[in-house]
C-alpha positions as MATLAB code, in Angstrom:
seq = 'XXXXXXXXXXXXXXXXXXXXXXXXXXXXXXXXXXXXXXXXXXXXXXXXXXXXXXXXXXXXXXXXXXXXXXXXXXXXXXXXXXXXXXXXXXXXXXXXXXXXXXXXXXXXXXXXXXXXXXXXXXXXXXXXXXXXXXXXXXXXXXXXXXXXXXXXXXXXXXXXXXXXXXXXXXXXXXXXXXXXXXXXXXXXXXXXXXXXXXXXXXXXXXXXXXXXXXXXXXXXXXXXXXXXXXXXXXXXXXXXXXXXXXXXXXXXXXXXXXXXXXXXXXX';
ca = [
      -1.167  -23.203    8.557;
      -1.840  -19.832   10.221;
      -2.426  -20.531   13.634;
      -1.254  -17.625   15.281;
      -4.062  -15.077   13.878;
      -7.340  -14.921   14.842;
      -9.079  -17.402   12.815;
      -5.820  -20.079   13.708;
      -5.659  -19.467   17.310;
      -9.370  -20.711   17.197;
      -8.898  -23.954   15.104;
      -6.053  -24.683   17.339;
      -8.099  -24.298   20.594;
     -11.148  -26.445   19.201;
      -8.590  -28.520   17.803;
      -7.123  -29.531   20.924;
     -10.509  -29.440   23.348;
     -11.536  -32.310   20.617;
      -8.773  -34.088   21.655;
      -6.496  -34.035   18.625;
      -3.030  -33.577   18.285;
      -2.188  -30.305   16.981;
       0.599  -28.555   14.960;
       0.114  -24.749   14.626;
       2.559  -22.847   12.249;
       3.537  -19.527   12.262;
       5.214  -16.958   10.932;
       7.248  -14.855   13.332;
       5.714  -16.057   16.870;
       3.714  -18.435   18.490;
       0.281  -17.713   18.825;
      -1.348  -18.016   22.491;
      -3.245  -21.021   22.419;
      -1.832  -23.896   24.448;
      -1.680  -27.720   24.430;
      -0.111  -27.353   20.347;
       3.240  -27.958   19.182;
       4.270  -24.339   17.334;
       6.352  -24.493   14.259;
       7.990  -21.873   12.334;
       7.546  -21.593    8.610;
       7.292  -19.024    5.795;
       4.610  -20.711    3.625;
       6.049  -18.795    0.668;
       9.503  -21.728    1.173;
       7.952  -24.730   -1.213;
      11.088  -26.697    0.624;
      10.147  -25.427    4.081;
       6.426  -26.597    3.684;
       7.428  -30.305    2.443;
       9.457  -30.651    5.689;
       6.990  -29.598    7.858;
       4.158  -31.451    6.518;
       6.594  -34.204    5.909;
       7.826  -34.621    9.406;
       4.392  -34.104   11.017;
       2.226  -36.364    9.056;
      -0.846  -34.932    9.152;
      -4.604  -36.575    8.658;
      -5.463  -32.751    7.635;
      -4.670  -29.251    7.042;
      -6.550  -25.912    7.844;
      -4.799  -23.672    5.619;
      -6.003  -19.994    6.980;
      -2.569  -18.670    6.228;
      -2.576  -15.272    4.054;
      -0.709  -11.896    4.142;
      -3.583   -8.857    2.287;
      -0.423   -7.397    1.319;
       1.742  -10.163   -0.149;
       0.974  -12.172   -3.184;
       3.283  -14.831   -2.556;
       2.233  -15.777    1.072;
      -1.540  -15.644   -0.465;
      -1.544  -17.286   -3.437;
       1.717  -19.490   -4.066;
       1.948  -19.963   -0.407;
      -1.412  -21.877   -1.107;
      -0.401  -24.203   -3.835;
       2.695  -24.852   -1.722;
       0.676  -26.599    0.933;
      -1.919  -27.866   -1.425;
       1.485  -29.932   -3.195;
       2.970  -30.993    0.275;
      -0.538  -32.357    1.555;
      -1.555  -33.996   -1.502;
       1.637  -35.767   -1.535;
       1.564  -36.629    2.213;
      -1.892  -38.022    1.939;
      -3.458  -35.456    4.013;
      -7.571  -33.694    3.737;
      -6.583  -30.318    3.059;
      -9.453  -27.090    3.915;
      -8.136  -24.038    2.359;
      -9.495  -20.789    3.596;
     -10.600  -18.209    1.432;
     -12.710  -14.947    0.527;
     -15.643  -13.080   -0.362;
     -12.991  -10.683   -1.442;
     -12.934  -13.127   -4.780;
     -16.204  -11.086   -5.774;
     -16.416   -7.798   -7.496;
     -19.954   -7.380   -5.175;
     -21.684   -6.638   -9.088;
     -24.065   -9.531   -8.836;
     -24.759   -8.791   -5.131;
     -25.483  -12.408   -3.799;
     -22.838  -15.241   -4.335;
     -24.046  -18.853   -4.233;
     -20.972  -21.474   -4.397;
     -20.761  -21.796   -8.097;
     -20.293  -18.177   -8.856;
     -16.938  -17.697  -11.175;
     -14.395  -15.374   -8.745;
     -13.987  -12.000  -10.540;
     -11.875   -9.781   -8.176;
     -11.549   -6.144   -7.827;
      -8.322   -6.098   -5.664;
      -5.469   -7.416   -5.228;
      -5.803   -9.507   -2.200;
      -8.761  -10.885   -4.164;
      -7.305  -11.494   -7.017;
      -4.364  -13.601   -4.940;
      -7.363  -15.327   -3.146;
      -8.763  -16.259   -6.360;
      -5.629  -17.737   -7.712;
      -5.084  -19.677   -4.296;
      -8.980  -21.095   -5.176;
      -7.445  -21.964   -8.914;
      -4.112  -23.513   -7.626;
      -5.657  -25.877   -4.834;
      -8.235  -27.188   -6.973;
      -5.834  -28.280   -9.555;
      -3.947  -29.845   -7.642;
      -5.796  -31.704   -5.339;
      -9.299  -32.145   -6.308;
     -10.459  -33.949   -2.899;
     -10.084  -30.485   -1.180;
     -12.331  -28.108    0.296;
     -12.418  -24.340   -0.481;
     -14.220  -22.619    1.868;
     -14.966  -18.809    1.465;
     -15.778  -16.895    4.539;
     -16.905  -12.805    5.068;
     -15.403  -10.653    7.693;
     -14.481  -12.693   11.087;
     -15.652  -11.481   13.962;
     -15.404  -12.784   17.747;
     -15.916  -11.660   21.781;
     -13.186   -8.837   20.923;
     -10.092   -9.696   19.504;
     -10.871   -9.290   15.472;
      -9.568   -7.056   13.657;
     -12.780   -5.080   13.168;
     -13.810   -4.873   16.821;
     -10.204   -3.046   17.542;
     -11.024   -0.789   14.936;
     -14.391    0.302   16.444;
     -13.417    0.954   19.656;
     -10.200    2.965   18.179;
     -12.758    5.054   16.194;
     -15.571    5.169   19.366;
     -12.386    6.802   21.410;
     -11.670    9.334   19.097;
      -8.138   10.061   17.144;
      -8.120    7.677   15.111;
      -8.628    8.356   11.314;
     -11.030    6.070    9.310;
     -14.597    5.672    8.953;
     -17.155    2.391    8.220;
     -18.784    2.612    5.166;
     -22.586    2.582    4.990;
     -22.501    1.068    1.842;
     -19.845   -1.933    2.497;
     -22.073   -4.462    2.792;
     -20.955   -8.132    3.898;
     -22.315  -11.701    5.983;
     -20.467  -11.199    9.176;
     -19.351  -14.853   10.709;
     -18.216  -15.841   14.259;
     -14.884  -16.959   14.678;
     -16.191  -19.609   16.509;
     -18.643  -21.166   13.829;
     -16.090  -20.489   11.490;
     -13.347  -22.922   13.044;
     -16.119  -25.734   13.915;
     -17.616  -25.187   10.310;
     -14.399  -25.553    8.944;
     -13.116  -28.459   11.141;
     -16.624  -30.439   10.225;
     -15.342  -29.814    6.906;
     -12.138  -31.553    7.623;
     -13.384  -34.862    9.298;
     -15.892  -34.717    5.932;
     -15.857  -36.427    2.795;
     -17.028  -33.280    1.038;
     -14.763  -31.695   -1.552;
     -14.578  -28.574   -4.138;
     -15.940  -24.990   -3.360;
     -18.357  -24.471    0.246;
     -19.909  -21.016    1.772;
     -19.493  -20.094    5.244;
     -20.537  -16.427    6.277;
     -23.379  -15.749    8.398;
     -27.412  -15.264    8.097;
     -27.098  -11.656    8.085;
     -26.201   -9.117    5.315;
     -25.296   -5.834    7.095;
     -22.837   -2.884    6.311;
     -19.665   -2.348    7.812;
     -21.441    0.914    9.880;
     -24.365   -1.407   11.109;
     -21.554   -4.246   12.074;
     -19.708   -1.371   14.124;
     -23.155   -0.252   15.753;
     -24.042   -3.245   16.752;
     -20.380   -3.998   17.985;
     -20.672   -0.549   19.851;
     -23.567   -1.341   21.590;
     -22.512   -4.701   22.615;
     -19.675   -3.727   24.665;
     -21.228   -0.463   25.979;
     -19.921    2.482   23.161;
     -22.042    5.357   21.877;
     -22.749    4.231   18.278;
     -22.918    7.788   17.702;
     -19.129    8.899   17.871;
     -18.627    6.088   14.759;
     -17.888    8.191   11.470;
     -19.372    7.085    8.404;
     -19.194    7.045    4.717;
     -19.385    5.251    1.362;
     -16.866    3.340    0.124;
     -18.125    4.374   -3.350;
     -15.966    7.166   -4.821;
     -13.497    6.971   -2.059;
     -10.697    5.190   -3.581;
     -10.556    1.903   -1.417;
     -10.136   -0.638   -3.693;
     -12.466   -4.052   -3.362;
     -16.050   -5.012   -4.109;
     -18.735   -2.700   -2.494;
     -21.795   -5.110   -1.668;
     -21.009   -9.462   -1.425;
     -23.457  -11.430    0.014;
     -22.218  -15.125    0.067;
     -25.173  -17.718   -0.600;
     -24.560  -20.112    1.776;
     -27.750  -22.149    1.332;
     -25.877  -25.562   -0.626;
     -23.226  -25.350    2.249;
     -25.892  -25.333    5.017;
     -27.550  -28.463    3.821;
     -24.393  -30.402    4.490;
     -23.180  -28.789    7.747;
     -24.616  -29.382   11.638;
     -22.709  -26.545   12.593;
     -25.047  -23.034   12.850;
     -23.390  -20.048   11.119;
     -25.032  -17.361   13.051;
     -26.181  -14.017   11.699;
     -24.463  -10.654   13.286;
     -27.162   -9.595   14.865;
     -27.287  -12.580   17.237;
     -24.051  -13.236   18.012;
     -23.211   -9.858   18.708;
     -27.041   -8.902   20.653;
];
């Protein structure tokens, strides 16, 4: 579910390269990945989501479908596939968020009780609630901000900002565990051919700010760090936790997949 953003189109490419067949949904286009079969559906239609799951029959679902914006697509949209995989028999992974966290306790290990700040966190944290209930036997796998070779959402934004005209800044005090988009999908895809279950951490080795994510961004793809504004999300109205560092530790025990730190992946 989801295959047409960022973290989708890479299930679905690792998906197929493993030799699997694939069914991506989305919500308004196809994404760009080949060699899937691309279905329409608006996760918030319970109906809609039987049929699909129905008339695919699935061994499992990646659910990385969410709208930051939207309630219903993030949190009911959830229990909607949790219902129609259960019932189809299919290993459901369900994607969600450090944004759960209010960042007061700093570090998260996997056992931490969710206590949003936002909205969007507080519909992630209901999607956690929803899943578990009804289908114990799934994983729930909170990730950090997604980043790739160029095409996430926070790359785009620091190249806008390096060219100038763009209004923003990256907070020096944001702090987060940056993942790849490409541990993430073969993290989560382990996860799927598993027979682990219940709540799993997948960020990366390295707790660094927004700023020092864009910096080290910058200097990957040849931009003057320097033209980057800055501030502190502290006292500037943006709703969401300040500092969340997911413990990933437990997860890592049970995982060959490497979840990189930023400042590898992005040397």
């Amino acid at each position: 579910m989801g295959g047409s953003g960022f973290l989708g189109g890479e299930l679905v490419r690792q998906s197929v390269a493993g030799g699997h067949v694939v069914a991506a949904t989305c919500l308004t286009r196809p994404g760009t990945a080949p060699g899937a079969e691309w279905l329409p559906l608006d996760v918030r239609d319970r109906a809609a989501v039987a049929g699909v799951i129905g008339a695919f029959r699935p061994d499992a679902v990646v659910n990385a479908a969410f709208r930051q914006q939207d309630w219903t697509t993030t949190a009911v949209g959830a229990a909607h596939v949790a219902v129609a995989a259960s019932g189809g028999g299919a290993r459901l992974v369900h994607v969600s968020s450090d944004a759960v966290f209010s960042g007061g306790a700093t570090s998260y290990p996997e056992d931490s009780v969710p206590d949003p700040v936002s909205p969007y966190g507080a519909a992630k944290a209901a999607s956690e609630v929803a899943v578990q209930a009804i289908d114990p036997a799934a994983v729930v796998a909170r990730t950090s901000l997604i980043i790739g070779d160029g095409g996430s959402g926070h790359e785009r934004l620091v190249h806008a900002l390096a060219a100038g005209g763009t209004p923003g800044r990256l907070f020096t005090d944001d702090v987060r565990c940056p993942v790849h988009v490409h541990d993430l999908a073969a993290a989560l895809l382990e996860l799927a051919r598993s027979d682990r279950s219940g709540i799993h951490h997948l960020a990366g080795t390295d707790a660094v700010s927004r700023y020092e994510l864009g910096c080290l961004v910058a200097r990957r793809d040849g931009l003057d760090p320097a033209r980057l504004p800055t501030g502190r999300r502290a006292g500037s109205g943006v709703p969401g936790p300040i500092d969340v560092r997911l413990d990933c530790g437990l997860t890592r025990r049970h995982l060959r997949t490497r979840l990189r730190g930023a400042r590898e992946f992005l040397a």
